[in-house]
Short mmCIF file of N, CA and C in Angstrom, two decimals:
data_model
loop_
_atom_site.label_atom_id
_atom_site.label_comp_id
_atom_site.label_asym_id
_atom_site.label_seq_id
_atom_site.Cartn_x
_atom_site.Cartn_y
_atom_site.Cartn_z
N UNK A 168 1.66 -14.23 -18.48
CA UNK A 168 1.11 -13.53 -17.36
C UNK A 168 2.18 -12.99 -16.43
N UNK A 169 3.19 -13.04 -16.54
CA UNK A 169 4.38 -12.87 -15.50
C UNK A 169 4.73 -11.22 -16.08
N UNK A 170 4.42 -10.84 -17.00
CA UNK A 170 4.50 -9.39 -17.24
C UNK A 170 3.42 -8.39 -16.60
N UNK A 171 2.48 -9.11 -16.15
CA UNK A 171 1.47 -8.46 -15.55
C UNK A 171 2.12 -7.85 -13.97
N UNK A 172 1.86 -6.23 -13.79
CA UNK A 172 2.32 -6.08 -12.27
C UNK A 172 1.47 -6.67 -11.25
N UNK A 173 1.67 -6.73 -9.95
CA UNK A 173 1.67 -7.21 -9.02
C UNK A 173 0.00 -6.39 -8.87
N UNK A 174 -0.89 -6.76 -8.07
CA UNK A 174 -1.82 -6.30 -7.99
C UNK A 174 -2.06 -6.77 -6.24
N UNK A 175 -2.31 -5.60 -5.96
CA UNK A 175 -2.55 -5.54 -4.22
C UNK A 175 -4.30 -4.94 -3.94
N UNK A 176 -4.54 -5.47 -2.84
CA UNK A 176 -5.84 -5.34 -2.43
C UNK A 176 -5.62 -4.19 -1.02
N UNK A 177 -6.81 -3.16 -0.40
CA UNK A 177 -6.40 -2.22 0.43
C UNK A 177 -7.53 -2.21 1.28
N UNK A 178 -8.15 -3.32 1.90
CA UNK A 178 -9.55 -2.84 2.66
C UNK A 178 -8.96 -2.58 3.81
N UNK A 179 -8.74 -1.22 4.54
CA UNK A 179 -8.16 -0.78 5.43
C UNK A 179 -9.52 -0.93 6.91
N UNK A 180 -10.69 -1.08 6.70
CA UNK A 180 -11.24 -0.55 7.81
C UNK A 180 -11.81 -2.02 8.17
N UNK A 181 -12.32 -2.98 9.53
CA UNK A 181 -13.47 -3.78 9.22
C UNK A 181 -14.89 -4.15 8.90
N UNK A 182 -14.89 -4.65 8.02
CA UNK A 182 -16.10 -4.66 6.97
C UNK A 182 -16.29 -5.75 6.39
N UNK A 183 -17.25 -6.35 5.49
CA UNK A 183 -17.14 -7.31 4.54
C UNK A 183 -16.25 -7.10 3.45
N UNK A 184 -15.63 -6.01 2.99
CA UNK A 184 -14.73 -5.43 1.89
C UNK A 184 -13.32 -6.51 2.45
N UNK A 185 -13.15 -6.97 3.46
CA UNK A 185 -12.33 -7.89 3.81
C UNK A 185 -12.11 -9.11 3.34
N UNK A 186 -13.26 -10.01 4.01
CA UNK A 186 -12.97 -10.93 2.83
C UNK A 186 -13.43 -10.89 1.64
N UNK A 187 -14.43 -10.25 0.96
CA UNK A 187 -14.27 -9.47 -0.38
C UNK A 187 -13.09 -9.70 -1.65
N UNK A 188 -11.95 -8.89 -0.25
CA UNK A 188 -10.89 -8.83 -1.26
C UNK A 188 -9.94 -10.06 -1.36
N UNK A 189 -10.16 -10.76 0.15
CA UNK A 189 -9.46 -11.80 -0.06
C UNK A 189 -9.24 -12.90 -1.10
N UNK A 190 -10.86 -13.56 -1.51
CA UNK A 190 -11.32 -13.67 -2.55
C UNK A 190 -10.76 -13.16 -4.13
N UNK A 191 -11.22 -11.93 -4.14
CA UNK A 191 -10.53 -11.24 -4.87
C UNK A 191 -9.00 -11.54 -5.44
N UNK A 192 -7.83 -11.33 -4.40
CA UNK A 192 -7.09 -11.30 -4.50
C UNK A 192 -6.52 -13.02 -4.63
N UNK A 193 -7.25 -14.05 -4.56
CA UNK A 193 -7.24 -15.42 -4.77
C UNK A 193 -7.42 -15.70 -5.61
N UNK A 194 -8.13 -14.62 -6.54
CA UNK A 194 -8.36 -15.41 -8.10
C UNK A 194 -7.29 -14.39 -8.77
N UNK A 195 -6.78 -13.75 -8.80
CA UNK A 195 -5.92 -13.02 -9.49
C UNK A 195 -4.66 -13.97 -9.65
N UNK A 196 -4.20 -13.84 -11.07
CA UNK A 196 -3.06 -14.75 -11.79
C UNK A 196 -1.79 -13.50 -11.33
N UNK A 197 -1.88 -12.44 -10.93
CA UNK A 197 -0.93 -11.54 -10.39
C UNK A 197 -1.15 -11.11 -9.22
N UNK A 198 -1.87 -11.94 -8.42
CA UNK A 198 -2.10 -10.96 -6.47
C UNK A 198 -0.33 -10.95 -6.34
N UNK A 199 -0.20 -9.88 -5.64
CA UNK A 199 0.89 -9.73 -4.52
C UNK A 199 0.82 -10.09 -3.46
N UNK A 200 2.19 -10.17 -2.68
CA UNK A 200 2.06 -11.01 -1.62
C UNK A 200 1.60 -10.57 -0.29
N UNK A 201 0.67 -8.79 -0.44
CA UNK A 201 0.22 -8.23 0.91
C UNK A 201 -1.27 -7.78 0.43
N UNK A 202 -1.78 -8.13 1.68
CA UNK A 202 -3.11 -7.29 1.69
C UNK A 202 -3.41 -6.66 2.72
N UNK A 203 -3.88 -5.21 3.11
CA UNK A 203 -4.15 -4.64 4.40
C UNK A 203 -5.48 -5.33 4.88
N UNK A 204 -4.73 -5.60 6.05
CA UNK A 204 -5.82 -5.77 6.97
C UNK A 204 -6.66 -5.66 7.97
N UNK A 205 -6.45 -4.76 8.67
CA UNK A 205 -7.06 -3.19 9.42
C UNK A 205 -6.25 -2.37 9.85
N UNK A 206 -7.03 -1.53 9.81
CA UNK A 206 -5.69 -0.11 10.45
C UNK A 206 -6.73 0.37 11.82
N UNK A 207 -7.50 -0.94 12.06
CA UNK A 207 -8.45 -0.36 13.07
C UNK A 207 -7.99 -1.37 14.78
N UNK A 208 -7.07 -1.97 14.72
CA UNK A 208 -6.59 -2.77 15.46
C UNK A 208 -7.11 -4.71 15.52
N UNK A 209 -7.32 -4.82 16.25
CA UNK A 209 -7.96 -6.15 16.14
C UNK A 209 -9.21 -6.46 15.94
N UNK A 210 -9.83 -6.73 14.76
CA UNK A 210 -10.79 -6.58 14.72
C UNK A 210 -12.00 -7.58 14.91
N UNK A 211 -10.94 -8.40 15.51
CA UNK A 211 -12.23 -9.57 16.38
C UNK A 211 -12.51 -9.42 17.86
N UNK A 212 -11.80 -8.20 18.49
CA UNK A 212 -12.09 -7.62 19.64
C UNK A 212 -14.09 -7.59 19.94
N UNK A 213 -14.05 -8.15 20.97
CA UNK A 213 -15.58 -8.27 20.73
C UNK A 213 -16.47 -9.31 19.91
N UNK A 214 -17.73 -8.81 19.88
CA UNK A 214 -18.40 -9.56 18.80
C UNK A 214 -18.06 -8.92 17.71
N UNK A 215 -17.65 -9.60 16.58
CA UNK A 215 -17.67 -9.49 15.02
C UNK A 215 -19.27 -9.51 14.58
N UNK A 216 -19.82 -8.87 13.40
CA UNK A 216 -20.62 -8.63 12.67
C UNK A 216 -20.77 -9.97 11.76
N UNK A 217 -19.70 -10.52 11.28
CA UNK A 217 -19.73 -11.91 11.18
C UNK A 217 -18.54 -12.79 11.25
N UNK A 218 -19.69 -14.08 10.61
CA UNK A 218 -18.15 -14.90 11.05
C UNK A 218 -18.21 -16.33 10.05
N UNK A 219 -17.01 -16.96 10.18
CA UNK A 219 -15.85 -17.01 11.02
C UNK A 219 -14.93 -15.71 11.11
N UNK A 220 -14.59 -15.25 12.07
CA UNK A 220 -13.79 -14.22 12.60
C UNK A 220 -12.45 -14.31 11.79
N UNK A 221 -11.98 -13.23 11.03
CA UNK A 221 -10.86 -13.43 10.06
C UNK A 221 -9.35 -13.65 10.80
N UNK A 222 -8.55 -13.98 11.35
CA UNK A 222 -7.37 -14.20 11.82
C UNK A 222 -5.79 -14.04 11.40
N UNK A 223 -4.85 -13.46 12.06
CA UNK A 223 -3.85 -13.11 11.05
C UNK A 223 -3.16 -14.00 12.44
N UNK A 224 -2.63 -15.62 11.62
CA UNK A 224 -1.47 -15.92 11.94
C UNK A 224 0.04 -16.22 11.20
N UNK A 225 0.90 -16.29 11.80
CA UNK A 225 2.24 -16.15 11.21
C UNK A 225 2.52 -15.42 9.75
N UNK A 226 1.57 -14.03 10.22
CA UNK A 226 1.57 -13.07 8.95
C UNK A 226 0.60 -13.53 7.78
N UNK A 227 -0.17 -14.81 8.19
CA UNK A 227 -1.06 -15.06 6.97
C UNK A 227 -2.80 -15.14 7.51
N UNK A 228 -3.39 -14.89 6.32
CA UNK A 228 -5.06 -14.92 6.55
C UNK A 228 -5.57 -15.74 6.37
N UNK A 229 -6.43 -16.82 6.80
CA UNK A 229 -6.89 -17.76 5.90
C UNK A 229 -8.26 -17.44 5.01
N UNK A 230 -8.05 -17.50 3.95
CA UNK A 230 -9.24 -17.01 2.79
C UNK A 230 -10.80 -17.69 3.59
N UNK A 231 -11.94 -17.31 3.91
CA UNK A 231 -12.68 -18.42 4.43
C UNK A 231 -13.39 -18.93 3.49
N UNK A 232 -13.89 -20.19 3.46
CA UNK A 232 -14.23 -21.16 2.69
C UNK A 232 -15.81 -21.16 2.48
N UNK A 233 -16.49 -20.73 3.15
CA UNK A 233 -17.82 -21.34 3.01
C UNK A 233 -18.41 -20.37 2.20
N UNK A 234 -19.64 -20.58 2.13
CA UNK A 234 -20.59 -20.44 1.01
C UNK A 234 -20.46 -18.81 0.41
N UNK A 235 -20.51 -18.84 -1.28
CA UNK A 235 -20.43 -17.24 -1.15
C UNK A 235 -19.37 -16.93 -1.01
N UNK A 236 -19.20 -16.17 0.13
CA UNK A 236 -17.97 -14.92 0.25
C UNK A 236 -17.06 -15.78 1.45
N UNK A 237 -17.78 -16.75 1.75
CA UNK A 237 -17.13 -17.73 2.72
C UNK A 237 -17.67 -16.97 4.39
N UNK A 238 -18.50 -15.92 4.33
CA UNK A 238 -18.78 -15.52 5.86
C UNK A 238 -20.16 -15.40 5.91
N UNK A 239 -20.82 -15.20 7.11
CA UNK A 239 -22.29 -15.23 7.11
C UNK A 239 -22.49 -14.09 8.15
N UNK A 240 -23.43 -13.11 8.39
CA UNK A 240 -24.10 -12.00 8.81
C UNK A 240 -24.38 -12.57 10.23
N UNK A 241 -23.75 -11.79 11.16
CA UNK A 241 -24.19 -12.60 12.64
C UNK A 241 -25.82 -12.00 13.09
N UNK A 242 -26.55 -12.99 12.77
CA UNK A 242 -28.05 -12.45 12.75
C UNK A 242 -28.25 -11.85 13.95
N UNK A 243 -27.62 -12.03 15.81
CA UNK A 243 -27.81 -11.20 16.49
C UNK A 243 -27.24 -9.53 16.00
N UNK A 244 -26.13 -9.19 15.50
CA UNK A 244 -25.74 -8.20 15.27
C UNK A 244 -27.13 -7.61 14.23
N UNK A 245 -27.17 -8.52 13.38
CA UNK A 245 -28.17 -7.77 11.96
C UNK A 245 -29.52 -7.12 12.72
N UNK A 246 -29.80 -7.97 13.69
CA UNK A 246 -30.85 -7.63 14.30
C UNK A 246 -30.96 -5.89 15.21
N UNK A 247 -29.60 -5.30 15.99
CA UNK A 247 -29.43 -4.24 16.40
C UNK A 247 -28.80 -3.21 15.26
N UNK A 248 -28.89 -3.90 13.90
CA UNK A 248 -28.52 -2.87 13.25
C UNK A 248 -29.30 -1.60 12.72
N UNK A 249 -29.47 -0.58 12.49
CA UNK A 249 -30.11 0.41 12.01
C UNK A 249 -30.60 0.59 10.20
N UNK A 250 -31.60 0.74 9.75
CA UNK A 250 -32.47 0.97 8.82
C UNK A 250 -32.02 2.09 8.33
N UNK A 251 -31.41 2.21 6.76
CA UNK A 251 -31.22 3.70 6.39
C UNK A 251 -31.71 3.81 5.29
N UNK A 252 -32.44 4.54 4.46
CA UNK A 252 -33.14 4.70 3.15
C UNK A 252 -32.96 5.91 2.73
N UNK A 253 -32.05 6.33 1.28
CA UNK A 253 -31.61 7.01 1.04
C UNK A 253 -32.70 7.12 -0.31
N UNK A 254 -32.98 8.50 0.05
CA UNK A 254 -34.29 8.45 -1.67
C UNK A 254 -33.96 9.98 -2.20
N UNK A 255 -33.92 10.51 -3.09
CA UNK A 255 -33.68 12.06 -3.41
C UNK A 255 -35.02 12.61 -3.71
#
């Protein structure tokens, strides 16, 4: 497996595609050692959409642990969110 290149993850915006990739990039036998993690500034400014709120200390993320994807839907947010139904 050491011939395999380096494989990087890019969820640039905040979203669930975040920890997503974290995940992601945890089971890979070749992750590299960066993953983007917003280009939108801090993205626990405010209420988060969910949580636990993702954190970048001493340059590292902690993958979150719990159930699933390790995050849960902040049901006040889900609640002001908007309905979209896309049908052709």
């Amino acid at each position: 497996m050491n011939s395999l290149p380096k494989s990087m993850s890019w969820p640039p915006v905040a979203s669930l595609v975040t920890p997503f990739s974290l995940h992601f990039m945890a089971a890979l036998p070749n992750a590299g050692p960066f993953v983007e993690f917003s280009i939108e500034g801090d993205i626990n400014e405010g209420e988060t959409f969910y949580s636990p709120a993702l954190a970048v200390r001493d340059g590292k993320v902690k993958i979150p642990d719990g159930p699933g994807w390790g995050v849960r839907v902040n049901p006040s947010w889900l609640e002001r969110a908007s309905y979209a139904k896309s049908e052709r």
